[in-house]
PDB file of C-alpha atoms in Angstrom:
ATOM      1  CA  VAL A   1     110.084 272.739  67.611  1.00 95.00           C
ATOM      2  CA  ALA A   2     113.263 270.662  67.249  1.00 95.00           C
ATOM      3  CA  VAL A   3     113.630 267.853  69.782  1.00 95.00           C
ATOM      4  CA  LEU A   4     117.341 267.108  70.253  1.00 95.00           C
ATOM      5  CA  GLY A   5     118.759 263.958  71.827  1.00 94.00           C
ATOM      6  CA  PRO A   6     121.100 261.034  71.202  1.00 95.00           C
ATOM      7  CA  TRP A   7     118.233 258.922  69.987  1.00 93.00           C
ATOM      8  CA  GLY A   8     120.234 257.115  67.313  1.00 91.00           C
ATOM      9  CA  CYS A   9     123.309 256.136  69.362  1.00 91.00           C
ATOM     10  CA  ASP A  10     121.927 255.525  72.878  1.00 93.00           C
ATOM     11  CA  PRO A  11     119.804 252.357  72.990  1.00 90.00           C
ATOM     12  CA  VAL A  12     118.081 253.212  76.273  1.00 93.00           C
ATOM     13  CA  LEU A  13     117.128 256.721  75.241  1.00 93.00           C
ATOM     14  CA  ALA A  14     115.917 255.369  71.903  1.00 91.00           C
ATOM     15  CA  ARG A  15     113.215 253.561  73.866  1.00 92.00           C
ATOM     16  CA  ALA A  16     111.857 256.940  74.971  1.00 92.00           C
ATOM     17  CA  LEU A  17     110.319 257.042  71.443  1.00 94.00           C
ATOM     18  CA  PRO A  18     110.914 260.759  70.903  1.00 95.00           C
ATOM     19  CA  ASP A  19     109.031 260.773  67.603  1.00 95.00           C
ATOM     20  CA  VAL A  20     105.905 259.295  69.221  1.00 96.00           C
ATOM     21  CA  ALA A  21     106.218 261.576  72.237  1.00 95.00           C
ATOM     22  CA  SER A  22     106.646 264.680  70.057  1.00 96.00           C
ATOM     23  CA  ARG A  23     103.644 263.830  67.874  1.00 96.00           C
ATOM     24  CA  LEU A  24     101.513 263.205  70.992  1.00 96.00           C
ATOM     25  CA  ALA A  25     102.622 266.522  72.556  1.00 95.00           C
ATOM     26  CA  VAL A  26     101.902 268.689  69.489  1.00 95.00           C
ATOM     27  CA  ALA A  27      98.609 266.889  68.793  1.00 95.00           C
ATOM     28  CA  ARG A  28      97.381 267.749  72.279  1.00 95.00           C
ATOM     29  CA  LEU A  29      98.828 271.258  72.009  1.00 94.00           C
ATOM     30  CA  ASN A  30      97.033 271.960  68.717  1.00 95.00           C
ATOM     31  CA  ARG A  31      93.704 270.775  70.191  1.00 94.00           C
ATOM     32  CA  ASP A  32      93.916 273.353  73.018  1.00 93.00           C
ATOM     33  CA  PRO A  33      92.991 276.891  71.814  1.00 90.00           C
ATOM     34  CA  GLU A  34      94.283 278.419  75.070  1.00 89.00           C
ATOM     35  CA  LEU A  35      97.775 277.068  74.338  1.00 87.00           C
ATOM     36  CA  THR A  36      98.027 277.384  70.569  1.00 86.00           C
ATOM     37  CA  ALA A  37      97.568 281.187  70.586  1.00 84.00           C
ATOM     38  CA  GLY A  38      96.569 281.010  66.936  1.00 86.00           C
ATOM     39  CA  TYR A  39      99.658 279.038  65.846  1.00 90.00           C
ATOM     40  CA  TRP A  40      99.897 275.546  64.427  1.00 93.00           C
ATOM     41  CA  TRP A  41     102.606 273.558  66.183  1.00 94.00           C
ATOM     42  CA  ASP A  42     104.788 270.804  64.776  1.00 96.00           C
ATOM     43  CA  ALA A  43     107.881 268.958  65.989  1.00 96.00           C
ATOM     44  CA  VAL A  44     110.910 267.535  64.277  1.00 96.00           C
ATOM     45  CA  VAL A  45     113.183 265.005  65.990  1.00 96.00           C
ATOM     46  CA  LEU A  46     116.860 265.761  65.445  1.00 94.00           C
ATOM     47  CA  PRO A  47     119.735 263.433  66.386  1.00 92.00           C
ATOM     48  CA  GLU A  48     122.292 264.649  68.907  1.00 93.00           C
ATOM     49  CA  ALA A  49     125.649 262.917  68.510  1.00 93.00           C
ATOM     50  CA  CYS A  50     126.935 260.900  71.471  1.00 92.00           C
ATOM     51  CA  SER A  51     130.358 262.486  71.087  1.00 94.00           C
ATOM     52  CA  THR A  52     130.409 265.882  72.741  1.00 93.00           C
ATOM     53  CA  PRO A  53     132.360 267.721  69.966  1.00 94.00           C
ATOM     54  CA  GLN A  54     130.026 266.369  67.293  1.00 94.00           C
ATOM     55  CA  ALA A  55     126.964 267.173  69.475  1.00 92.00           C
ATOM     56  CA  VAL A  56     128.118 270.785  69.632  1.00 91.00           C
ATOM     57  CA  ALA A  57     128.817 270.935  65.886  1.00 91.00           C
ATOM     58  CA  GLY A  58     125.405 269.458  65.128  1.00 89.00           C
ATOM     59  CA  LEU A  59     123.567 272.245  66.946  1.00 90.00           C
ATOM     60  CA  VAL A  60     124.194 274.651  64.051  1.00 90.00           C
ATOM     61  CA  SER A  61     121.774 272.823  61.778  1.00 87.00           C
ATOM     62  CA  ALA A  62     118.886 273.179  64.228  1.00 88.00           C
ATOM     63  CA  GLU A  63     118.254 276.778  63.088  1.00 89.00           C
ATOM     64  CA  ARG A  64     117.101 275.582  59.647  1.00 89.00           C
ATOM     65  CA  TYR A  65     114.532 273.228  61.039  1.00 88.00           C
ATOM     66  CA  ALA A  66     112.830 274.967  63.959  1.00 93.00           C
ATOM     67  CA  SER A  67     111.771 278.129  65.710  1.00 93.00           C
ATOM     68  CA  ALA A  68     112.524 276.587  69.145  1.00 94.00           C
ATOM     69  CA  VAL A  69     114.707 273.812  70.482  1.00 94.00           C
ATOM     70  CA  VAL A  70     114.036 271.201  73.153  1.00 95.00           C
ATOM     71  CA  GLY A  71     117.455 269.913  74.270  1.00 93.00           C
ATOM     72  CA  PRO A  72     120.304 269.277  74.167  1.00 94.00           C
ATOM     73  CA  LEU A  73     120.762 266.408  76.663  1.00 93.00           C
ATOM     74  CA  ASN A  74     124.510 266.746  76.979  1.00 94.00           C
ATOM     75  CA  PRO A  75     125.292 269.573  79.461  1.00 93.00           C
ATOM     76  CA  ALA A  76     128.705 270.109  77.800  1.00 93.00           C
ATOM     77  CA  ALA A  77     126.841 271.345  74.741  1.00 93.00           C
ATOM     78  CA  CYS A  78     124.796 273.842  76.737  1.00 92.00           C
ATOM     79  CA  GLY A  79     127.207 276.752  76.440  1.00 91.00           C
ATOM     80  CA  ALA A  80     127.255 276.629  72.644  1.00 92.00           C
ATOM     81  CA  ALA A  81     123.542 275.927  72.521  1.00 92.00           C
ATOM     82  CA  GLY A  82     122.798 278.910  74.679  1.00 92.00           C
ATOM     83  CA  LEU A  83     124.867 281.269  72.588  1.00 92.00           C
ATOM     84  CA  LEU A  84     123.352 280.012  69.343  1.00 93.00           C
ATOM     85  CA  ALA A  85     119.813 280.235  70.687  1.00 93.00           C
ATOM     86  CA  ALA A  86     120.471 283.806  71.851  1.00 93.00           C
ATOM     87  CA  ALA A  87     121.910 284.704  68.448  1.00 94.00           C
ATOM     88  CA  TRP A  88     118.863 283.186  66.721  1.00 94.00           C
ATOM     89  CA  ASN A  89     116.489 284.665  69.299  1.00 94.00           C
ATOM     90  CA  LYS A  90     114.928 281.230  69.701  1.00 94.00           C
ATOM     91  CA  PRO A  91     113.807 279.539  72.976  1.00 94.00           C
ATOM     92  CA  LEU A  92     115.993 276.731  74.273  1.00 94.00           C
ATOM     93  CA  VAL A  93     114.086 274.353  76.540  1.00 94.00           C
ATOM     94  CA  SER A  94     116.429 272.006  78.429  1.00 92.00           C
ATOM     95  CA  TRP A  95     116.538 270.381  81.810  1.00 88.00           C
ATOM     96  CA  ALA A  96     120.195 269.480  81.187  1.00 90.00           C
ATOM     97  CA  CYS A  97     121.210 273.115  80.853  1.00 89.00           C
ATOM     98  CA  ALA A  98     120.121 274.246  84.294  1.00 73.00           C
ATOM     99  CA  GLY A  99     123.518 275.795  85.124  1.00 62.00           C
ATOM    100  CA  ALA A 100     123.761 277.760  81.860  1.00 60.00           C
ATOM    101  CA  GLY A 101     122.846 281.400  81.881  1.00 63.00           C
ATOM    102  CA  ALA A 102     121.514 281.561  78.324  1.00 74.00           C
ATOM    103  CA  VAL A 103     119.318 284.561  77.519  1.00 86.00           C
ATOM    104  CA  THR A 104     116.560 282.468  75.880  1.00 91.00           C
ATOM    105  CA  LEU A 105     116.891 279.365  78.086  1.00 91.00           C
ATOM    106  CA  VAL A 106     113.659 277.964  79.483  1.00 91.00           C
ATOM    107  CA  LYS A 107     114.001 275.522  82.392  1.00 88.00           C
ATOM    108  CA  PRO A 108     111.029 273.071  82.332  1.00 90.00           C
ATOM    109  CA  LEU A 109     111.965 271.357  85.604  1.00 90.00           C
ATOM    110  CA  PRO A 110     113.649 272.315  88.885  1.00 91.00           C
ATOM    111  CA  ALA A 111     117.378 271.899  88.461  1.00 91.00           C
ATOM    112  CA  PRO A 112     118.303 268.244  89.314  1.00 94.00           C
ATOM    113  CA  ALA A 113     121.342 269.484  91.307  1.00 95.00           C
ATOM    114  CA  GLY A 114     119.028 271.782  93.312  1.00 94.00           C
ATOM    115  CA  VAL A 115     116.604 268.939  94.115  1.00 96.00           C
ATOM    116  CA  LEU A 116     119.507 266.634  95.086  1.00 97.00           C
ATOM    117  CA  HIS A 117     121.008 269.382  97.281  1.00 97.00           C
ATOM    118  CA  ALA A 118     117.695 269.818  99.116  1.00 97.00           C
ATOM    119  CA  VAL A 119     117.501 266.075  99.850  1.00 97.00           C
ATOM    120  CA  LEU A 120     121.132 265.875 100.944  1.00 97.00           C
ATOM    121  CA  ARG A 121     120.682 268.912 103.217  1.00 96.00           C
ATOM    122  CA  TYR A 122     117.594 267.374 104.763  1.00 97.00           C
ATOM    123  CA  PHE A 123     119.447 264.188 105.714  1.00 96.00           C
ATOM    124  CA  ARG A 124     122.632 266.169 106.516  1.00 95.00           C
ATOM    125  CA  TRP A 125     124.705 264.205 104.038  1.00 95.00           C
ATOM    126  CA  ALA A 126     127.451 266.530 102.873  1.00 92.00           C
ATOM    127  CA  HIS A 127     130.209 264.445 101.291  1.00 96.00           C
ATOM    128  CA  VAL A 128     129.347 263.207  97.821  1.00 97.00           C
ATOM    129  CA  ALA A 129     130.992 260.990  95.179  1.00 98.00           C
ATOM    130  CA  VAL A 130     129.872 261.017  91.540  1.00 98.00           C
ATOM    131  CA  VAL A 131     130.323 257.848  89.422  1.00 98.00           C
ATOM    132  CA  ALA A 132     129.413 258.215  85.727  1.00 98.00           C
ATOM    133  CA  ALA A 133     129.092 255.805  82.859  1.00 98.00           C
ATOM    134  CA  PRO A 134     131.989 256.219  80.324  1.00 97.00           C
ATOM    135  CA  GLN A 135     129.923 257.734  77.524  1.00 96.00           C
ATOM    136  CA  ASP A 136     130.468 261.479  76.865  1.00 96.00           C
ATOM    137  CA  LEU A 137     126.906 262.290  77.841  1.00 96.00           C
ATOM    138  CA  TRP A 138     127.266 260.805  81.316  1.00 97.00           C
ATOM    139  CA  VAL A 139     130.870 261.884  81.906  1.00 97.00           C
ATOM    140  CA  ASP A 140     129.895 265.491  81.118  1.00 96.00           C
ATOM    141  CA  THR A 141     126.729 265.184  83.246  1.00 96.00           C
ATOM    142  CA  GLY A 142     128.821 263.948  86.172  1.00 97.00           C
ATOM    143  CA  ARG A 143     131.302 266.820  85.850  1.00 96.00           C
ATOM    144  CA  GLU A 144     128.499 269.415  85.629  1.00 95.00           C
ATOM    145  CA  LEU A 145     126.690 267.902  88.606  1.00 96.00           C
ATOM    146  CA  ALA A 146     129.895 268.001  90.672  1.00 97.00           C
ATOM    147  CA  ARG A 147     130.459 271.646  89.695  1.00 95.00           C
ATOM    148  CA  GLU A 148     126.898 272.646  90.655  1.00 95.00           C
ATOM    149  CA  LEU A 149     126.981 270.776  94.001  1.00 96.00           C
ATOM    150  CA  ARG A 150     130.363 272.364  94.837  1.00 96.00           C
ATOM    151  CA  ALA A 151     128.896 275.775  93.965  1.00 95.00           C
ATOM    152  CA  ARG A 152     126.214 275.016  96.582  1.00 94.00           C
ATOM    153  CA  GLY A 153     128.865 274.296  99.221  1.00 95.00           C
ATOM    154  CA  LEU A 154     128.972 270.497  99.178  1.00 95.00           C
ATOM    155  CA  PRO A 155     132.366 268.743  99.081  1.00 95.00           C
ATOM    156  CA  VAL A 156     132.399 266.395  96.083  1.00 97.00           C
ATOM    157  CA  THR A 157     135.583 264.525  96.683  1.00 94.00           C
ATOM    158  CA  VAL A 158     135.369 261.804  93.976  1.00 97.00           C
ATOM    159  CA  VAL A 159     134.331 262.213  90.327  1.00 98.00           C
ATOM    160  CA  THR A 160     135.062 259.113  88.295  1.00 98.00           C
ATOM    161  CA  ALA A 161     133.735 256.848  85.520  1.00 98.00           C
ATOM    162  CA  ALA A 162     132.997 253.151  85.402  1.00 98.00           C
ATOM    163  CA  GLY A 163     131.669 251.024  82.534  1.00 96.00           C
ATOM    164  CA  GLU A 164     130.429 247.443  82.284  1.00 96.00           C
ATOM    165  CA  ASP A 165     133.803 245.988  83.248  1.00 97.00           C
ATOM    166  CA  GLU A 166     133.785 244.692  86.861  1.00 97.00           C
ATOM    167  CA  GLU A 167     137.356 245.846  87.442  1.00 97.00           C
ATOM    168  CA  GLU A 168     136.452 249.397  86.449  1.00 97.00           C
ATOM    169  CA  ALA A 169     133.471 249.325  88.815  1.00 98.00           C
ATOM    170  CA  GLU A 170     135.636 247.993  91.642  1.00 98.00           C
ATOM    171  CA  GLU A 171     138.336 250.641  91.109  1.00 98.00           C
ATOM    172  CA  ALA A 172     135.730 253.396  91.150  1.00 98.00           C
ATOM    173  CA  LEU A 173     134.180 252.062  94.360  1.00 98.00           C
ATOM    174  CA  ARG A 174     137.597 251.653  96.013  1.00 98.00           C
ATOM    175  CA  ARG A 175     138.194 255.343  95.322  1.00 98.00           C
ATOM    176  CA  VAL A 176     134.910 256.109  97.082  1.00 98.00           C
ATOM    177  CA  GLN A 177     135.939 253.955 100.073  1.00 97.00           C
ATOM    178  CA  ARG A 178     139.319 255.653 100.324  1.00 97.00           C
ATOM    179  CA  ALA A 179     137.793 259.146 100.207  1.00 96.00           C
ATOM    180  CA  ASP A 180     137.207 260.883 103.526  1.00 92.00           C
ATOM    181  CA  GLY A 181     133.658 260.834 104.844  1.00 93.00           C
ATOM    182  CA  VAL A 182     131.733 260.047 101.607  1.00 97.00           C
ATOM    183  CA  ARG A 183     128.150 259.176 102.418  1.00 96.00           C
ATOM    184  CA  VAL A 184     126.352 259.435  99.075  1.00 98.00           C
ATOM    185  CA  VAL A 185     127.286 258.043  95.640  1.00 98.00           C
ATOM    186  CA  VAL A 186     125.400 259.706  92.760  1.00 98.00           C
ATOM    187  CA  MET A 187     125.245 257.355  89.741  1.00 98.00           C
ATOM    188  CA  CYS A 188     125.198 259.330  86.496  1.00 98.00           C
ATOM    189  CA  MET A 189     124.202 256.510  84.192  1.00 98.00           C
ATOM    190  CA  HIS A 190     121.050 254.823  82.944  1.00 97.00           C
ATOM    191  CA  SER A 191     119.041 253.214  85.722  1.00 97.00           C
ATOM    192  CA  VAL A 192     119.336 249.456  85.997  1.00 97.00           C
ATOM    193  CA  LEU A 193     115.522 249.371  86.161  1.00 96.00           C
ATOM    194  CA  LEU A 194     115.488 250.620  82.544  1.00 94.00           C
ATOM    195  CA  GLY A 195     118.260 248.294  81.347  1.00 94.00           C
ATOM    196  CA  GLY A 196     121.382 250.245  82.357  1.00 96.00           C
ATOM    197  CA  ARG A 197     124.245 247.762  82.307  1.00 97.00           C
ATOM    198  CA  GLU A 198     126.790 250.044  84.031  1.00 98.00           C
ATOM    199  CA  GLN A 199     124.572 250.573  87.041  1.00 98.00           C
ATOM    200  CA  LYS A 200     123.884 246.854  87.355  1.00 98.00           C
ATOM    201  CA  VAL A 201     127.589 246.087  87.439  1.00 98.00           C
ATOM    202  CA  LEU A 202     128.298 248.942  89.849  1.00 98.00           C
ATOM    203  CA  LEU A 203     125.602 247.916  92.363  1.00 98.00           C
ATOM    204  CA  GLU A 204     126.506 244.264  92.245  1.00 98.00           C
ATOM    205  CA  LYS A 205     130.151 245.092  92.875  1.00 98.00           C
ATOM    206  CA  ALA A 206     129.102 247.392  95.741  1.00 98.00           C
ATOM    207  CA  GLU A 207     127.263 244.419  97.264  1.00 98.00           C
ATOM    208  CA  ASP A 208     130.439 242.319  96.904  1.00 98.00           C
ATOM    209  CA  LEU A 209     132.450 245.031  98.680  1.00 98.00           C
ATOM    210  CA  GLY A 210     130.011 245.321 101.559  1.00 97.00           C
ATOM    211  CA  MET A 211     129.055 248.908 100.646  1.00 98.00           C
ATOM    212  CA  THR A 212     125.292 248.319 100.581  1.00 97.00           C
ATOM    213  CA  ASP A 213     124.846 247.709 104.295  1.00 96.00           C
ATOM    214  CA  GLY A 214     123.790 251.328 104.975  1.00 93.00           C
ATOM    215  CA  THR A 215     127.279 252.780 104.957  1.00 94.00           C
ATOM    216  CA  PHE A 216     126.716 254.385 101.574  1.00 98.00           C
ATOM    217  CA  VAL A 217     123.552 255.684  99.878  1.00 98.00           C
ATOM    218  CA  PHE A 218     123.402 255.244  96.078  1.00 98.00           C
ATOM    219  CA  VAL A 219     121.309 257.792  94.199  1.00 98.00           C
ATOM    220  CA  PRO A 220     120.395 257.340  90.483  1.00 98.00           C
ATOM    221  CA  TYR A 221     120.744 260.711  88.729  1.00 98.00           C
ATOM    222  CA  ASP A 222     118.594 259.939  85.707  1.00 96.00           C
ATOM    223  CA  ALA A 223     115.389 259.475  87.750  1.00 96.00           C
ATOM    224  CA  LEU A 224     115.613 263.146  88.808  1.00 96.00           C
ATOM    225  CA  THR A 225     114.673 264.159  85.280  1.00 94.00           C
ATOM    226  CA  PHE A 226     111.530 262.085  84.652  1.00 94.00           C
ATOM    227  CA  ALA A 227     108.696 260.347  86.529  1.00 94.00           C
ATOM    228  CA  LEU A 228     110.021 256.856  87.190  1.00 94.00           C
ATOM    229  CA  PRO A 229     106.984 254.608  87.948  1.00 92.00           C
ATOM    230  CA  TYR A 230     107.176 253.244  91.472  1.00 89.00           C
ATOM    231  CA  ARG A 231     103.675 252.378  92.665  1.00 86.00           C
ATOM    232  CA  ARG A 232     102.744 248.706  92.154  1.00 84.00           C
ATOM    233  CA  VAL A 233     105.303 248.341  89.384  1.00 87.00           C
ATOM    234  CA  PRO A 234     107.214 245.042  89.104  1.00 87.00           C
ATOM    235  CA  TYR A 235     110.785 245.404  87.777  1.00 91.00           C
ATOM    236  CA  PRO A 236     111.886 241.994  86.464  1.00 91.00           C
ATOM    237  CA  VAL A 237     115.581 242.875  86.715  1.00 93.00           C
ATOM    238  CA  LEU A 238     115.224 242.915  90.503  1.00 94.00           C
ATOM    239  CA  ALA A 239     112.970 239.887  90.717  1.00 92.00           C
ATOM    240  CA  ASN A 240     115.434 237.719  88.751  1.00 90.00           C
ATOM    241  CA  ASN A 241     118.682 238.752  90.448  1.00 95.00           C
ATOM    242  CA  THR A 242     119.140 238.217  94.164  1.00 96.00           C
ATOM    243  CA  LYS A 243     122.448 240.048  94.463  1.00 97.00           C
ATOM    244  CA  LEU A 244     121.077 243.091  92.674  1.00 97.00           C
ATOM    245  CA  ARG A 245     117.905 243.049  94.824  1.00 96.00           C
ATOM    246  CA  LEU A 246     120.015 243.035  97.973  1.00 97.00           C
ATOM    247  CA  ALA A 247     122.215 245.843  96.665  1.00 97.00           C
ATOM    248  CA  TYR A 248     119.123 247.874  95.727  1.00 96.00           C
ATOM    249  CA  ASP A 249     118.291 248.253  99.406  1.00 96.00           C
ATOM    250  CA  ALA A 250     121.004 250.863  99.441  1.00 98.00           C
ATOM    251  CA  VAL A 251     119.473 252.843  96.528  1.00 98.00           C
ATOM    252  CA  LEU A 252     117.518 256.050  97.248  1.00 98.00           C
ATOM    253  CA  THR A 253     115.489 257.009  94.253  1.00 97.00           C
ATOM    254  CA  ILE A 254     114.430 260.687  93.942  1.00 97.00           C
ATOM    255  CA  THR A 255     111.996 261.154  91.100  1.00 97.00           C
ATOM    256  CA  ILE A 256     109.159 263.334  89.832  1.00 95.00           C
ATOM    257  CA  ASP A 257     105.794 262.374  91.387  1.00 93.00           C
ATOM    258  CA  SER A 258     102.912 261.630  89.031  1.00 90.00           C
ATOM    259  CA  PRO A 259      99.906 261.530  91.318  1.00 89.00           C
ATOM    260  CA  ASP A 260      97.116 261.266  88.762  1.00 90.00           C
ATOM    261  CA  ALA A 261      98.557 258.380  86.755  1.00 92.00           C
ATOM    262  CA  SER A 262     101.891 256.692  86.417  1.00 92.00           C
ATOM    263  CA  PHE A 263     103.829 257.006  83.171  1.00 93.00           C
ATOM    264  CA  HIS A 264     102.772 253.539  82.137  1.00 92.00           C
ATOM    265  CA  GLU A 265      99.099 254.225  82.970  1.00 93.00           C
ATOM    266  CA  ALA A 266      99.126 257.544  81.100  1.00 94.00           C
ATOM    267  CA  LEU A 267     100.700 255.934  78.085  1.00 94.00           C
ATOM    268  CA  GLU A 268      98.130 253.102  78.179  1.00 94.00           C
ATOM    269  CA  GLU A 269      95.349 255.706  78.231  1.00 95.00           C
ATOM    270  CA  ALA A 270      96.862 257.440  75.208  1.00 96.00           C
ATOM    271  CA  LYS A 271      97.059 254.070  73.471  1.00 95.00           C
ATOM    272  CA  GLU A 272      93.392 253.330  74.187  1.00 95.00           C
ATOM    273  CA  ALA A 273      92.479 256.784  72.826  1.00 95.00           C
ATOM    274  CA  TYR A 274      94.357 255.980  69.612  1.00 95.00           C
ATOM    275  CA  GLU A 275      96.800 258.850  70.272  1.00 96.00           C
ATOM    276  CA  VAL A 276      99.804 256.539  70.052  1.00 95.00           C
ATOM    277  CA  PRO A 277     100.321 253.306  68.018  1.00 95.00           C
ATOM    278  CA  ALA A 278      98.273 250.332  69.175  1.00 92.00           C
ATOM    279  CA  ASN A 279     101.265 247.975  69.112  1.00 93.00           C
ATOM    280  CA  LEU A 280     103.168 250.030  71.652  1.00 92.00           C
ATOM    281  CA  ASN A 281     103.873 248.281  74.945  1.00 90.00           C
ATOM    282  CA  PRO A 282     104.020 250.944  77.709  1.00 87.00           C
ATOM    283  CA  ALA A 283     106.159 248.730  79.949  1.00 85.00           C
ATOM    284  CA  GLU A 284     108.920 248.675  77.290  1.00 87.00           C
ATOM    285  CA  VAL A 285     109.037 252.509  76.784  1.00 90.00           C
TER     286      VAL A 285
END
């Protein structure tokens, strides 16, 4: 199984330790006779370029390495990935490709856009703005999210990008303020809780502009795709930054529940069972 992602060029995603995660997954899979079905499973981690054209071009080499593909993470590469997987007759397992109609596509999670739509419908928040980090992965994710929300009948009136520059963040937020009736801002970027610089700048600027008083709701997109620990978890970035902590009152996090154990607890248990390296610090993953 090939595990595709921008591990080499995205510092936050590199901390997901895809090689460790893949080894842990196949080790547990191979121990379970009900799942192995007589096969021996192995995983190979393949780099996905951060540039969309290069990410698409790099998909071709995956056929040589694997009989199935997990990924890609860039939704703009999904069309090509779906066609290639269908031509190879190989499963493509991707939460980023929810909108693609590939023949061999396996969706491991509910579509993030569908989950978001359900929450927005519950609160009767219709008008949405999407603000993405400037990297290709996030710009393409923002565009695809806007397309899927519009297909579900929601008016997405602003789709823009903002990086670590405060002026960029302010310009993006001014566009949101000028738009008619926007209630929700979906942030397609790495969560500030995990070290995302763009989200930190965006939220601090929103606090400066008075947008965090309940007028707008800020939703982190990335947390829709994994179980972000939230029970009894201290996040130093909030404890050490008063402005950010105040701004975070306007953030609504929608994430995957993990009722038996948090991600950190599960990783600590794997560490104690010698399934992952002993020097690994779960809080840093």
